[in-house]
């Protein structure tokens, strides 16, 4: 197949491109390199079945493909809050343009949505039928509400135009090619530990998160796109819940760092608990995460150690 991956130069997108190439597909990666990097494409840039197109998804898209994965959007709070208008425009207009393309071509399109659509949830773990607890006017709204509007568009294109749109809601993902400066907790802790800087915990550290290794997420995304027509939304994440304090301790132990933990006030609208209910993914797609936190952290530490050696220290966020 000829497959379009928007946001393919990003963290998750580059793994997806690589995986699709390894399976023998032709891959068109469309990205404006807002947060993505050409380095992420290095291992397969020379593959004749791979094509990189620098394009902003806020602008209309014209090409011939058989399937679309739509991932283009800044994803970490540091990046999506840097220019919130850009973020919400990318989430809405980008999805609109991608859906228009899917409608014109009559091909399936998978939207990479997020657990952020649940906001600061009051239902635990989060099931897909839960509508969320989102602040529409806060600093995270550009992303949270942008993705919620993107989901609405995907479902309305399905109902109104018959577009085969599908939605996955991705929870915290980590692994090699994660941006070491994006301020997300896994990368931030590893960078701080490797640089023997204090690990910053916001709040008391008892807030929980669940972390899914990128290969598992890519497998889930592919299954939802490839299986019989099913719109979702489908949660993709690791149901193993751990506290931020426990994660800090694991990173300190695995890096052999001499560092320690410091506490700072909790940022605005930071969710207290996040854990996916993945029953839907399990029952319908036979999907569940396979890579343990220990193994995933080990591979991510190897990657970030190499980045620090190649590019020099990352400054404190
Ligand atoms: N990483 C996670 O934990 C996570 C969790 C939930 C959802 N997601 C979703 O998965 C997708 C990929 O996330 P990621 O972690 O790989 O982030 P990322 O920032 O590494 O990748 C996003 C990619 O989109 C590109 N992009 C941004 N705006 C664009 C635009 N207007 N036009 C074209 N390209 C544009 C960026 O340059 C980048 O390459 C995003 O849609 C994100 O919302 C990620």
CSV table of C-alpha atoms and ligand atoms in Angstrom, one decimal:
chain,number,residue,atom,x,y,z
A,1,UNK,CA,0.0,0.0,0.0
A,2,UNK,CA,1.0,3.6,-0.4
A,3,UNK,CA,0.5,5.1,3.1
A,4,UNK,CA,0.5,8.8,4.3
A,5,UNK,CA,1.8,9.5,7.8
A,6,UNK,CA,1.3,13.1,8.8
A,7,UNK,CA,3.7,14.1,11.6
A,8,UNK,CA,5.9,11.2,10.5
A,9,UNK,CA,9.1,13.0,11.5
A,10,UNK,CA,8.0,13.1,15.1
A,11,UNK,CA,8.6,10.7,17.9
A,12,UNK,CA,5.7,8.2,17.4
A,13,UNK,CA,5.3,9.0,13.6
A,14,UNK,CA,8.9,8.1,12.8
A,15,UNK,CA,8.6,4.7,14.5
A,16,UNK,CA,5.3,4.1,12.6
A,17,UNK,CA,7.0,5.1,9.2
A,18,UNK,CA,9.9,2.7,10.0
A,19,UNK,CA,7.5,-0.1,10.9
A,20,UNK,CA,5.4,0.3,7.7
A,21,UNK,CA,8.5,0.4,5.5
A,22,UNK,CA,9.7,-2.8,7.2
A,23,UNK,CA,6.4,-4.4,6.2
A,24,UNK,CA,7.0,-3.5,2.6
A,25,UNK,CA,4.7,-0.5,2.2
A,26,UNK,CA,5.4,2.7,0.4
A,27,UNK,CA,5.4,5.5,2.9
A,28,UNK,CA,4.8,9.3,2.4
A,29,UNK,CA,5.8,11.2,5.5
A,30,UNK,CA,4.3,14.7,5.6
A,31,UNK,CA,5.7,17.0,8.3
A,32,UNK,CA,6.6,20.7,8.7
A,33,UNK,CA,9.3,19.8,11.3
A,34,UNK,CA,7.7,22.0,13.9
A,35,UNK,CA,8.7,19.6,16.6
A,36,UNK,CA,9.9,16.7,14.4
A,37,UNK,CA,13.5,16.2,13.3
A,38,UNK,CA,15.1,14.8,10.2
A,39,UNK,CA,17.4,12.8,12.5
A,40,UNK,CA,14.3,10.7,13.4
A,41,UNK,CA,14.2,9.6,9.7
A,42,UNK,CA,17.9,8.9,9.4
A,43,UNK,CA,17.7,5.1,9.4
A,44,UNK,CA,15.3,4.9,6.5
A,45,UNK,CA,15.6,8.3,4.7
A,46,UNK,CA,17.5,6.5,1.8
A,47,UNK,CA,14.8,3.8,1.4
A,48,UNK,CA,13.3,4.1,-2.2
A,49,UNK,CA,9.9,3.3,-0.8
A,50,UNK,CA,10.1,6.3,1.6
A,51,UNK,CA,9.2,9.9,0.6
A,52,UNK,CA,9.4,13.0,2.8
A,53,UNK,CA,7.2,16.0,2.0
A,54,UNK,CA,7.7,19.2,4.0
A,55,UNK,CA,4.2,20.6,4.3
A,56,UNK,CA,2.0,22.2,7.0
A,57,UNK,CA,-1.2,20.2,7.4
A,58,UNK,CA,-3.0,23.5,8.1
A,59,UNK,CA,-2.9,23.9,4.3
A,60,UNK,CA,-5.0,21.6,2.0
A,61,UNK,CA,-3.3,18.3,0.9
A,62,UNK,CA,-3.5,16.7,-2.6
A,63,UNK,CA,-2.0,13.3,-3.3
A,64,UNK,CA,-2.9,9.7,-4.0
A,65,UNK,CA,-2.6,7.2,-1.1
A,66,UNK,CA,-4.5,4.1,0.1
A,67,UNK,CA,-4.5,4.9,3.8
A,68,UNK,CA,-3.8,7.8,6.1
A,69,UNK,CA,-2.4,8.0,9.6
A,70,UNK,CA,-2.9,11.5,11.0
A,71,UNK,CA,-0.4,12.3,13.8
A,72,UNK,CA,0.7,15.8,13.0
A,73,UNK,CA,0.3,18.0,16.1
A,74,UNK,CA,2.7,19.2,18.8
A,75,UNK,CA,2.2,16.8,21.7
A,76,UNK,CA,4.0,17.8,24.8
A,77,UNK,CA,2.8,20.7,27.0
A,78,UNK,CA,6.1,22.6,26.5
A,79,UNK,CA,5.6,22.5,22.7
A,80,UNK,CA,1.8,22.9,22.4
A,81,UNK,CA,1.7,25.8,24.9
A,82,UNK,CA,4.5,27.6,23.1
A,83,UNK,CA,2.0,28.8,20.5
A,84,UNK,CA,-1.5,27.8,21.5
A,85,UNK,CA,-3.1,29.3,18.5
A,86,UNK,CA,-0.9,27.3,16.2
A,87,UNK,CA,-1.7,24.2,18.2
A,88,UNK,CA,-5.5,24.5,18.0
A,89,UNK,CA,-5.3,25.5,14.3
A,90,UNK,CA,-3.2,22.4,13.6
A,91,UNK,CA,-5.5,20.1,15.6
A,92,UNK,CA,-8.6,21.5,13.8
A,93,UNK,CA,-7.6,22.6,10.3
A,94,UNK,CA,-5.0,19.8,10.0
A,95,UNK,CA,-7.6,17.2,10.8
A,96,UNK,CA,-10.1,18.9,8.5
A,97,UNK,CA,-7.6,18.8,5.6
A,98,UNK,CA,-6.8,15.2,6.2
A,99,UNK,CA,-10.4,14.2,6.4
A,100,UNK,CA,-11.1,16.1,3.1
A,101,UNK,CA,-8.3,14.1,1.5
A,102,UNK,CA,-9.7,10.8,2.8
A,103,UNK,CA,-13.2,11.8,1.6
A,104,UNK,CA,-11.9,12.6,-1.9
A,105,UNK,CA,-9.9,9.4,-2.2
A,106,UNK,CA,-12.4,7.2,-0.4
A,107,UNK,CA,-9.6,5.8,1.9
A,108,UNK,CA,-9.5,5.0,5.7
A,109,UNK,CA,-8.0,7.6,8.0
A,110,UNK,CA,-6.8,7.1,11.5
A,111,UNK,CA,-6.7,10.1,13.9
A,112,UNK,CA,-4.1,10.0,16.7
A,113,UNK,CA,-6.1,11.5,19.6
A,114,UNK,CA,-5.0,11.6,23.2
A,115,UNK,CA,-5.9,10.8,26.7
A,116,UNK,CA,-5.9,14.5,27.2
A,117,UNK,CA,-9.5,14.5,25.9
A,118,UNK,CA,-10.4,13.1,29.4
A,119,UNK,CA,-8.9,16.2,31.0
A,120,UNK,CA,-8.5,15.8,34.8
A,121,UNK,CA,-10.7,12.7,34.9
A,122,UNK,CA,-13.1,11.8,37.7
A,123,UNK,CA,-13.7,8.3,36.4
A,124,UNK,CA,-10.8,5.7,36.9
A,125,UNK,CA,-9.6,4.0,34.9
A,126,UNK,CA,-10.7,5.9,31.9
A,127,UNK,CA,-13.1,4.1,29.6
A,128,UNK,CA,-13.8,5.3,26.1
A,129,UNK,CA,-17.4,6.1,26.9
A,130,UNK,CA,-16.3,8.6,29.6
A,131,UNK,CA,-16.8,12.1,28.3
A,132,UNK,CA,-14.0,13.7,30.4
A,133,UNK,CA,-13.5,16.6,32.7
A,134,UNK,CA,-11.8,19.3,30.6
A,135,UNK,CA,-11.3,23.0,31.3
A,136,UNK,CA,-12.2,24.8,28.0
A,137,UNK,CA,-10.4,28.0,28.9
A,138,UNK,CA,-7.2,26.9,30.5
A,139,UNK,CA,-3.6,26.7,29.3
A,140,UNK,CA,-4.0,23.1,28.2
A,141,UNK,CA,-7.2,23.7,26.3
A,142,UNK,CA,-5.6,24.5,23.0
A,143,UNK,CA,-4.5,20.9,22.8
A,144,UNK,CA,-7.2,19.2,24.8
A,145,UNK,CA,-10.1,21.0,23.1
A,146,UNK,CA,-8.3,20.9,19.8
A,147,UNK,CA,-8.1,17.2,19.9
A,148,UNK,CA,-11.7,16.9,21.1
A,149,UNK,CA,-12.8,19.0,18.1
A,150,UNK,CA,-10.6,16.8,15.9
A,151,UNK,CA,-12.5,13.8,17.2
A,152,UNK,CA,-15.8,15.5,16.5
A,153,UNK,CA,-14.8,16.2,12.9
A,154,UNK,CA,-13.6,12.6,12.4
A,155,UNK,CA,-17.0,11.3,13.6
A,156,UNK,CA,-19.0,13.9,11.7
A,157,UNK,CA,-17.1,13.1,8.4
A,158,UNK,CA,-18.0,9.4,9.1
A,159,UNK,CA,-21.7,10.1,9.8
A,160,UNK,CA,-22.2,12.9,7.2
A,161,UNK,CA,-19.9,11.8,4.3
A,162,UNK,CA,-19.3,8.1,5.1
A,163,UNK,CA,-15.6,8.6,5.5
A,164,UNK,CA,-14.0,5.5,7.1
A,165,UNK,CA,-12.4,7.5,10.0
A,166,UNK,CA,-11.0,5.9,13.1
A,167,UNK,CA,-9.8,7.3,16.4
A,168,UNK,CA,-7.2,6.1,18.8
A,169,UNK,CA,-6.6,7.8,22.1
A,170,UNK,CA,-3.0,7.5,23.0
A,171,UNK,CA,-1.8,7.7,26.6
A,172,UNK,CA,1.7,8.7,27.8
A,173,UNK,CA,4.2,7.1,25.4
A,174,UNK,CA,7.9,7.0,25.7
A,175,UNK,CA,10.9,5.4,24.0
A,176,UNK,CA,13.9,6.2,21.8
A,177,UNK,CA,13.5,9.3,19.6
A,178,UNK,CA,11.5,11.0,22.4
A,179,UNK,CA,12.6,14.7,22.4
A,180,UNK,CA,14.9,15.1,25.4
A,181,UNK,CA,13.9,18.7,25.8
A,182,UNK,CA,10.1,18.3,25.6
A,183,UNK,CA,9.7,18.4,29.4
A,184,UNK,CA,7.6,15.2,29.6
A,185,UNK,CA,8.2,13.4,32.8
A,186,UNK,CA,10.1,10.3,31.4
A,187,UNK,CA,12.5,12.3,29.2
A,188,UNK,CA,12.9,15.0,31.8
A,189,UNK,CA,13.8,12.6,34.6
A,190,UNK,CA,16.3,10.6,32.4
A,191,UNK,CA,18.0,13.8,31.2
A,192,UNK,CA,18.2,15.2,34.8
A,193,UNK,CA,19.5,11.9,36.2
A,194,UNK,CA,22.1,11.5,33.5
A,195,UNK,CA,23.3,15.0,34.0
A,196,UNK,CA,23.3,14.5,37.8
A,197,UNK,CA,20.8,17.3,38.2
A,198,UNK,CA,17.9,17.1,40.7
A,199,UNK,CA,14.8,15.4,39.4
A,200,UNK,CA,11.9,17.9,39.5
A,201,UNK,CA,8.7,16.5,40.8
A,202,UNK,CA,5.7,18.8,40.5
A,203,UNK,CA,3.5,18.5,43.5
A,204,UNK,CA,4.0,15.7,46.1
A,205,UNK,CA,4.7,13.0,43.5
A,206,UNK,CA,1.7,10.9,44.4
A,207,UNK,CA,0.0,11.8,41.2
A,208,UNK,CA,-0.1,8.7,38.9
A,209,UNK,CA,0.7,8.1,35.3
A,210,UNK,CA,0.9,5.1,33.1
A,211,UNK,CA,3.6,4.8,30.5
A,212,UNK,CA,3.5,2.8,27.3
A,213,UNK,CA,6.5,1.9,25.2
A,214,UNK,CA,6.4,3.3,21.7
A,215,UNK,CA,6.6,-0.1,19.9
A,216,UNK,CA,3.5,-1.2,21.7
A,217,UNK,CA,1.6,2.0,20.7
A,218,UNK,CA,2.7,1.6,17.1
A,219,UNK,CA,1.4,-1.9,17.1
A,220,UNK,CA,-1.9,-0.7,18.5
A,221,UNK,CA,-2.3,2.1,16.0
A,222,UNK,CA,-1.6,-0.4,13.1
A,223,UNK,CA,-4.1,-2.9,14.4
A,224,UNK,CA,-6.9,-0.3,14.6
A,225,UNK,CA,-6.1,0.9,11.1
A,226,UNK,CA,-5.8,-2.6,9.6
A,227,UNK,CA,-8.7,-4.4,11.2
A,228,UNK,CA,-12.2,-4.5,9.9
A,229,UNK,CA,-13.9,-1.1,9.9
A,230,UNK,CA,-14.3,0.1,13.5
A,231,UNK,CA,-14.4,3.8,14.3
A,232,UNK,CA,-13.3,3.7,17.9
A,233,UNK,CA,-12.4,5.6,19.9
A,234,UNK,CA,-9.9,3.1,21.2
A,235,UNK,CA,-7.6,3.7,24.2
A,236,UNK,CA,-4.0,2.8,23.6
A,237,UNK,CA,-1.8,2.9,26.7
A,238,UNK,CA,-0.4,0.9,29.5
A,239,UNK,CA,-2.8,0.1,32.3
A,240,UNK,CA,0.1,-0.3,34.8
A,241,UNK,CA,-0.3,2.8,37.0
A,242,UNK,CA,2.7,4.2,39.0
A,243,UNK,CA,3.3,7.3,40.9
A,244,UNK,CA,5.6,10.0,39.6
A,245,UNK,CA,7.7,9.5,42.7
A,246,UNK,CA,8.1,5.8,41.9
A,247,UNK,CA,9.1,6.7,38.3
A,248,UNK,CA,11.8,9.1,39.7
A,249,UNK,CA,13.2,6.3,41.9
A,250,UNK,CA,13.3,3.8,39.1
A,251,UNK,CA,15.1,6.3,36.8
A,252,UNK,CA,17.6,7.1,39.5
A,253,UNK,CA,18.3,3.4,40.1
A,254,UNK,CA,18.6,2.5,36.4
A,255,UNK,CA,20.9,5.4,35.5
A,256,UNK,CA,23.1,4.9,38.5
A,257,UNK,CA,22.7,8.6,39.1
A,258,UNK,CA,24.0,10.4,42.2
A,259,UNK,CA,21.1,12.8,41.9
A,260,UNK,CA,18.1,13.4,44.1
A,261,UNK,CA,14.5,14.6,44.0
A,262,UNK,CA,13.2,18.2,44.4
A,263,UNK,CA,9.6,19.3,44.6
A,264,UNK,CA,7.9,22.3,42.8
A,265,UNK,CA,4.3,23.5,42.7
A,266,UNK,CA,1.9,21.5,40.4
A,267,UNK,CA,1.3,23.2,37.1
A,268,UNK,CA,-2.2,24.4,36.2
A,269,UNK,CA,-4.7,21.7,35.2
A,270,UNK,CA,-2.2,18.9,35.6
A,271,UNK,CA,-4.2,15.7,35.9
A,272,UNK,CA,-3.9,13.9,39.2
A,273,UNK,CA,-4.6,10.4,37.9
A,274,UNK,CA,-4.5,8.9,34.4
A,275,UNK,CA,-4.9,5.2,33.6
A,276,UNK,CA,-6.4,3.7,30.5
A,277,UNK,CA,-9.0,1.0,30.5
A,278,UNK,CA,-7.8,-1.0,27.5
A,279,UNK,CA,-10.6,-3.6,27.5
A,280,UNK,CA,-11.8,-2.4,24.1
A,281,UNK,CA,-8.4,-2.7,22.5
A,282,UNK,CA,-7.9,-6.1,24.0
A,283,UNK,CA,-11.3,-7.6,23.0
A,284,UNK,CA,-11.7,-6.1,19.6
A,285,UNK,CA,-8.0,-5.9,18.4
A,286,UNK,CA,-6.3,-8.5,20.7
A,287,UNK,CA,-3.9,-5.7,21.7
A,288,UNK,CA,-2.1,-5.1,24.9
A,289,UNK,CA,1.3,-3.7,25.8
A,290,UNK,CA,4.1,-6.2,25.8
A,291,UNK,CA,7.2,-4.2,26.8
A,292,UNK,CA,7.9,-3.9,30.5
A,293,UNK,CA,8.6,-0.5,32.1
A,294,UNK,CA,12.1,-1.7,33.0
A,295,UNK,CA,13.0,-2.8,29.5
A,296,UNK,CA,11.4,0.3,27.9
A,297,UNK,CA,13.3,2.6,30.3
A,298,UNK,CA,16.5,0.8,29.6
A,299,UNK,CA,16.2,1.4,25.9
A,300,UNK,CA,15.2,5.0,26.4
A,301,UNK,CA,18.1,5.7,28.7
A,302,UNK,CA,20.5,4.2,26.1
A,303,UNK,CA,19.0,6.6,23.5
A,304,UNK,CA,19.1,9.7,25.7
A,305,UNK,CA,22.6,8.9,26.9
A,306,UNK,CA,23.7,8.8,23.2
A,307,UNK,CA,21.9,12.1,22.4
A,308,UNK,CA,23.7,13.8,25.3
A,309,UNK,CA,27.0,12.5,24.1
A,310,UNK,CA,26.4,13.6,20.5
A,311,UNK,CA,24.8,17.0,21.2
A,312,UNK,CA,26.0,18.0,24.6
A,313,UNK,CA,24.0,18.8,27.7
A,314,UNK,CA,20.3,19.7,27.7
A,315,UNK,CA,19.7,22.8,29.7
A,316,UNK,CA,17.2,22.7,32.6
A,317,UNK,CA,13.6,23.2,31.5
B,1,LIG,N1,3.7,11.0,22.8
B,1,LIG,C1,2.6,10.8,23.5
B,1,LIG,O1,2.7,10.5,24.7
B,1,LIG,C2,1.3,11.1,22.9
B,1,LIG,C3,0.2,10.9,23.8
B,1,LIG,C4,-1.1,11.1,23.2
B,1,LIG,C5,-1.3,11.5,21.9
B,1,LIG,N2,-0.2,11.7,21.1
B,1,LIG,C6,-0.4,12.1,19.7
B,1,LIG,O2,0.4,11.4,18.8
B,1,LIG,C7,0.8,12.3,17.8
B,1,LIG,C8,2.3,12.2,17.7
B,1,LIG,O3,2.9,12.7,18.9
B,1,LIG,P1,4.5,12.7,19.2
B,1,LIG,O4,4.7,12.4,20.6
B,1,LIG,O5,5.1,11.8,18.2
B,1,LIG,O6,4.8,14.2,19.0
B,1,LIG,P2,5.9,14.9,18.1
B,1,LIG,O7,5.9,16.4,18.5
B,1,LIG,O8,7.2,14.2,18.3
B,1,LIG,O9,5.4,14.6,16.7
B,1,LIG,C9,4.4,15.5,16.1
B,1,LIG,C10,4.9,15.7,14.6
B,1,LIG,O10,3.9,16.6,14.0
B,1,LIG,C11,4.6,17.6,13.2
B,1,LIG,N3,3.7,18.7,13.1
B,1,LIG,C12,3.3,19.6,14.1
B,1,LIG,N4,2.5,20.5,13.5
B,1,LIG,C13,2.4,20.2,12.2
B,1,LIG,C14,1.8,20.9,11.1
B,1,LIG,N5,1.0,22.0,11.3
B,1,LIG,N6,1.9,20.3,9.9
B,1,LIG,C15,2.7,19.2,9.7
B,1,LIG,N7,3.4,18.6,10.7
B,1,LIG,C16,3.2,19.1,11.9
B,1,LIG,C17,5.8,17.9,14.1
B,1,LIG,O11,6.8,18.5,13.3
B,1,LIG,C18,6.2,16.5,14.6
B,1,LIG,O12,7.1,15.8,13.7
B,1,LIG,C19,0.3,13.7,18.1
B,1,LIG,O13,-0.9,13.9,17.3
B,1,LIG,C20,-0.1,13.6,19.6
B,1,LIG,O14,-1.2,14.4,19.9
B,1,LIG,C21,1.1,11.5,21.6
